C-alpha cells in the first residue's frame, strides 16, 4: 500500500477554507493555498487544473458536508420535529464548523460559479435540487404543501437560522449555546401559525 500524499486534496481544501473564511473568496488563489498548506505550487496544480476548479471543489465540499446533516434532519419523525431539527442543524453545524460556515455565508457566485467546470455546476444543481425536494416533501408531510407553506418552511429552516449565524459571524462573536434552541423554537412557532393564500 502506498503512502498517502502529504498534500492531499482535503489538506489543500482545508487551507482554502481558512483563506476564504479570513479574507473572502478573492484571497483563494493557487499560490495562496500552496503557501497556507505548506505545499509546493505544483501540488495544487496537480490536483486542481485551474483556480475555477479549486473554487468549485472548495464550495462543493463545504456545502455537501452541511447538506448531509440538514437533509437527515428533514427526514425525522414526526414532521414537526423535522422542521425544528433542520433549523437547529444550521446553527449547530455552523458553531461546530465556524470556518466552513463563513464560506457558506457567501454564495457560489462569489466563488466564480460561472467559470466552474460543467461537472461541478451539475453537482451544484443536483445538491440544490435535493434540498428543494426535501423541503417540498416536508411541507407535504405537514399539510397540502402549497407555495405559501413551502415559503414558511424555507423561512423557518433556512432564512432565520442563517440570519442568526450571519449576525454573530459579522460581529466576530461565537454563536451562543442557546441559539440552536431559539431557532428551533422559532421554527415551531412558525408552524403553529396559519398561513393564508396559496
Short mmCIF file of C-alpha atoms in Angstrom, two decimals:
data_model
loop_
_atom_site.label_atom_id
_atom_site.label_comp_id
_atom_site.label_asym_id
_atom_site.label_seq_id
_atom_site.Cartn_x
_atom_site.Cartn_y
_atom_site.Cartn_z
CA UNK A 1 0.00 0.00 0.00
CA UNK A 2 1.42 3.40 -0.98
CA UNK A 3 1.83 6.21 1.49
CA UNK A 4 -0.92 8.88 1.49
CA UNK A 5 0.14 12.07 -0.22
CA UNK A 6 1.41 14.71 2.17
CA UNK A 7 -0.51 17.37 0.27
CA UNK A 8 -3.76 15.57 -0.48
CA UNK A 9 -6.97 17.20 -1.68
CA UNK A 10 -8.53 17.61 1.76
CA UNK A 11 -5.45 19.27 3.17
CA UNK A 12 -5.37 21.74 0.30
CA UNK A 13 -9.10 22.42 0.59
CA UNK A 14 -8.74 22.93 4.34
CA UNK A 15 -6.17 25.60 3.56
CA UNK A 16 -8.53 27.17 1.02
CA UNK A 17 -11.32 27.23 3.62
CA UNK A 18 -9.08 29.09 6.07
CA UNK A 19 -8.21 31.68 3.45
CA UNK A 20 -11.81 32.19 2.35
CA UNK A 21 -13.06 32.44 5.92
CA UNK A 22 -10.41 35.00 6.85
CA UNK A 23 -10.34 37.21 3.76
CA UNK A 24 -13.08 36.16 1.36
CA UNK A 25 -13.16 34.21 -1.90
CA UNK A 26 -10.79 36.58 -3.71
CA UNK A 27 -8.00 35.52 -1.35
CA UNK A 28 -8.18 31.90 -2.56
CA UNK A 29 -5.52 31.70 -5.24
CA UNK A 30 -3.39 28.74 -6.24
CA UNK A 31 -0.27 30.35 -4.77
CA UNK A 32 -2.01 31.37 -1.55
CA UNK A 33 -3.37 27.86 -1.00
CA UNK A 34 0.08 26.39 -1.58
CA UNK A 35 1.59 28.78 0.99
CA UNK A 36 -1.17 28.18 3.53
CA UNK A 37 -0.87 24.39 3.18
CA UNK A 38 2.93 24.45 3.14
CA UNK A 39 2.83 22.67 -0.19
CA UNK A 40 4.64 23.20 -3.49
CA UNK A 41 2.58 25.09 -6.05
CA UNK A 42 2.84 22.05 -8.30
CA UNK A 43 0.86 20.02 -5.76
CA UNK A 44 -2.08 22.41 -6.08
CA UNK A 45 -2.00 22.42 -9.88
CA UNK A 46 -1.65 18.63 -9.91
CA UNK A 47 -4.95 18.25 -8.07
CA UNK A 48 -6.81 21.28 -9.42
CA UNK A 49 -6.12 22.18 -13.06
CA UNK A 50 -7.36 25.75 -12.59
CA UNK A 51 -8.41 28.23 -9.93
CA UNK A 52 -12.01 27.73 -11.05
CA UNK A 53 -11.72 24.01 -10.34
CA UNK A 54 -10.23 24.75 -6.92
CA UNK A 55 -13.01 27.18 -6.03
CA UNK A 56 -15.65 24.72 -7.21
CA UNK A 57 -14.17 21.93 -5.10
CA UNK A 58 -13.98 24.24 -2.08
CA UNK A 59 -17.62 25.26 -2.34
CA UNK A 60 -18.99 21.81 -3.18
CA UNK A 61 -17.14 20.00 -0.39
CA UNK A 62 -18.35 22.59 2.12
CA UNK A 63 -21.97 22.56 1.02
CA UNK A 64 -22.04 18.75 0.79
CA UNK A 65 -20.86 18.49 4.39
CA UNK A 66 -23.55 20.90 5.53
CA UNK A 67 -26.35 19.37 3.49
CA UNK A 68 -25.73 15.84 4.76
CA UNK A 69 -26.97 16.72 8.24
CA UNK A 70 -29.64 19.12 7.04
CA UNK A 71 -31.22 16.53 4.77
CA UNK A 72 -31.10 13.92 7.52
CA UNK A 73 -32.89 16.33 9.85
CA UNK A 74 -35.72 16.87 7.34
CA UNK A 75 -36.43 13.12 7.38
CA UNK A 76 -37.00 12.91 11.14
CA UNK A 77 -40.37 11.94 12.57
CA UNK A 78 -42.77 13.46 13.26
CA UNK A 79 -42.65 16.18 10.61
CA UNK A 80 -42.90 18.97 13.18
CA UNK A 81 -39.78 17.70 14.86
CA UNK A 82 -38.03 17.54 11.49
CA UNK A 83 -38.64 21.26 10.95
CA UNK A 84 -37.18 22.16 14.34
CA UNK A 85 -34.23 19.81 13.86
CA UNK A 86 -33.43 21.23 10.42
CA UNK A 87 -33.48 24.78 11.79
CA UNK A 88 -31.31 23.77 14.73
CA UNK A 89 -28.87 21.97 12.44
CA UNK A 90 -27.99 25.19 10.64
CA UNK A 91 -26.86 26.77 13.91
CA UNK A 92 -25.30 23.66 15.45
CA UNK A 93 -23.26 22.85 12.34
CA UNK A 94 -22.15 26.45 11.99
CA UNK A 95 -20.99 26.53 15.62
CA UNK A 96 -19.08 23.27 15.19
CA UNK A 97 -17.58 24.32 11.84
CA UNK A 98 -17.08 28.10 12.07
CA UNK A 99 -14.66 28.43 9.15
CA UNK A 100 -16.81 26.40 6.80
CA UNK A 101 -19.87 28.32 7.97
CA UNK A 102 -18.17 31.55 6.96
CA UNK A 103 -17.66 30.08 3.49
CA UNK A 104 -21.38 29.30 3.20
CA UNK A 105 -22.31 32.86 4.14
CA UNK A 106 -21.08 33.72 0.65
CA UNK A 107 -22.70 32.10 -2.37
CA UNK A 108 -21.43 30.03 -5.28
CA UNK A 109 -21.36 33.15 -7.48
CA UNK A 110 -18.80 34.65 -5.09
CA UNK A 111 -16.63 31.62 -5.80
CA UNK A 112 -16.81 32.07 -9.57
CA UNK A 113 -19.59 29.59 -10.32
CA UNK A 114 -19.94 30.77 -13.93
CA UNK A 115 -16.35 29.66 -14.62
CA UNK A 116 -16.61 26.25 -12.95
CA UNK A 117 -16.27 23.06 -14.97
CA UNK A 118 -19.66 21.83 -16.17
CA UNK A 119 -19.43 18.73 -13.97
CA UNK A 120 -19.08 20.94 -10.89
CA UNK A 121 -22.02 23.12 -11.89
CA UNK A 122 -24.14 20.00 -12.37
CA UNK A 123 -23.17 18.81 -8.87
CA UNK A 124 -24.28 22.17 -7.53
CA UNK A 125 -27.63 21.92 -9.32
CA UNK A 126 -28.21 18.40 -8.02
CA UNK A 127 -27.39 19.43 -4.46
CA UNK A 128 -29.73 22.40 -4.60
CA UNK A 129 -32.44 20.19 -6.07
CA UNK A 130 -32.06 17.69 -3.22
CA UNK A 131 -32.62 20.44 -0.66
CA UNK A 132 -35.60 21.88 -2.55
CA UNK A 133 -37.18 18.44 -2.86
CA UNK A 134 -36.60 17.73 0.84
CA UNK A 135 -38.38 20.94 1.82
CA UNK A 136 -41.29 20.26 -0.56
CA UNK A 137 -41.60 16.72 0.82
CA UNK A 138 -41.55 18.04 4.38
CA UNK A 139 -44.24 20.60 3.50
CA UNK A 140 -46.44 17.81 2.14
CA UNK A 141 -45.92 15.78 5.30
CA UNK A 142 -47.24 18.75 7.25
CA UNK A 143 -50.19 19.56 5.00
CA UNK A 144 -51.13 20.34 1.42
CA UNK A 145 -47.65 21.65 0.52
CA UNK A 146 -48.88 24.90 -1.01
CA UNK A 147 -46.38 27.54 -2.16
CA UNK A 148 -47.08 29.61 0.96
CA UNK A 149 -46.39 26.57 3.17
CA UNK A 150 -43.13 25.91 1.35
CA UNK A 151 -42.18 29.57 1.79
CA UNK A 152 -42.87 29.28 5.51
CA UNK A 153 -40.62 26.21 5.75
CA UNK A 154 -37.78 27.98 3.94
CA UNK A 155 -38.13 30.89 6.36
CA UNK A 156 -38.16 28.54 9.36
CA UNK A 157 -35.37 26.17 8.35
CA UNK A 158 -33.05 28.35 6.27
CA UNK A 159 -33.60 32.10 6.42
CA UNK A 160 -33.98 32.64 10.17
CA UNK A 161 -31.21 30.23 11.24
CA UNK A 162 -28.79 31.71 8.70
CA UNK A 163 -29.65 35.25 9.83
CA UNK A 164 -28.69 34.19 13.36
CA UNK A 165 -25.41 32.67 12.19
CA UNK A 166 -24.59 35.68 9.98
CA UNK A 167 -25.19 38.20 12.77
CA UNK A 168 -22.72 36.51 15.11
CA UNK A 169 -20.10 35.98 12.41
CA UNK A 170 -20.28 39.61 11.33
CA UNK A 171 -19.92 40.72 14.95
CA UNK A 172 -16.93 38.42 15.35
CA UNK A 173 -18.62 36.72 18.29
CA UNK A 174 -19.10 33.00 18.86
CA UNK A 175 -22.57 31.58 18.33
CA UNK A 176 -24.04 31.21 21.83
CA UNK A 177 -25.12 27.82 23.10
CA UNK A 178 -28.77 28.86 23.35
CA UNK A 179 -29.03 29.97 19.70
CA UNK A 180 -29.80 26.47 18.44
CA UNK A 181 -32.76 26.13 20.80
CA UNK A 182 -34.00 29.61 19.94
CA UNK A 183 -34.13 29.00 16.19
CA UNK A 184 -35.75 25.60 16.75
CA UNK A 185 -38.44 27.22 18.92
CA UNK A 186 -38.98 29.96 16.34
CA UNK A 187 -39.43 27.28 13.69
CA UNK A 188 -42.01 25.55 15.88
CA UNK A 189 -43.89 28.81 16.44
CA UNK A 190 -43.97 29.49 12.71
CA UNK A 191 -45.55 26.09 12.16
CA UNK A 192 -48.26 26.89 14.68
CA UNK A 193 -49.42 29.97 12.78
CA UNK A 194 -51.86 29.53 9.89
CA UNK A 195 -50.75 30.81 6.51
CA UNK A 196 -53.29 32.41 4.23
CA UNK A 197 -53.01 32.30 0.47
CA UNK A 198 -51.82 29.51 -1.82
#
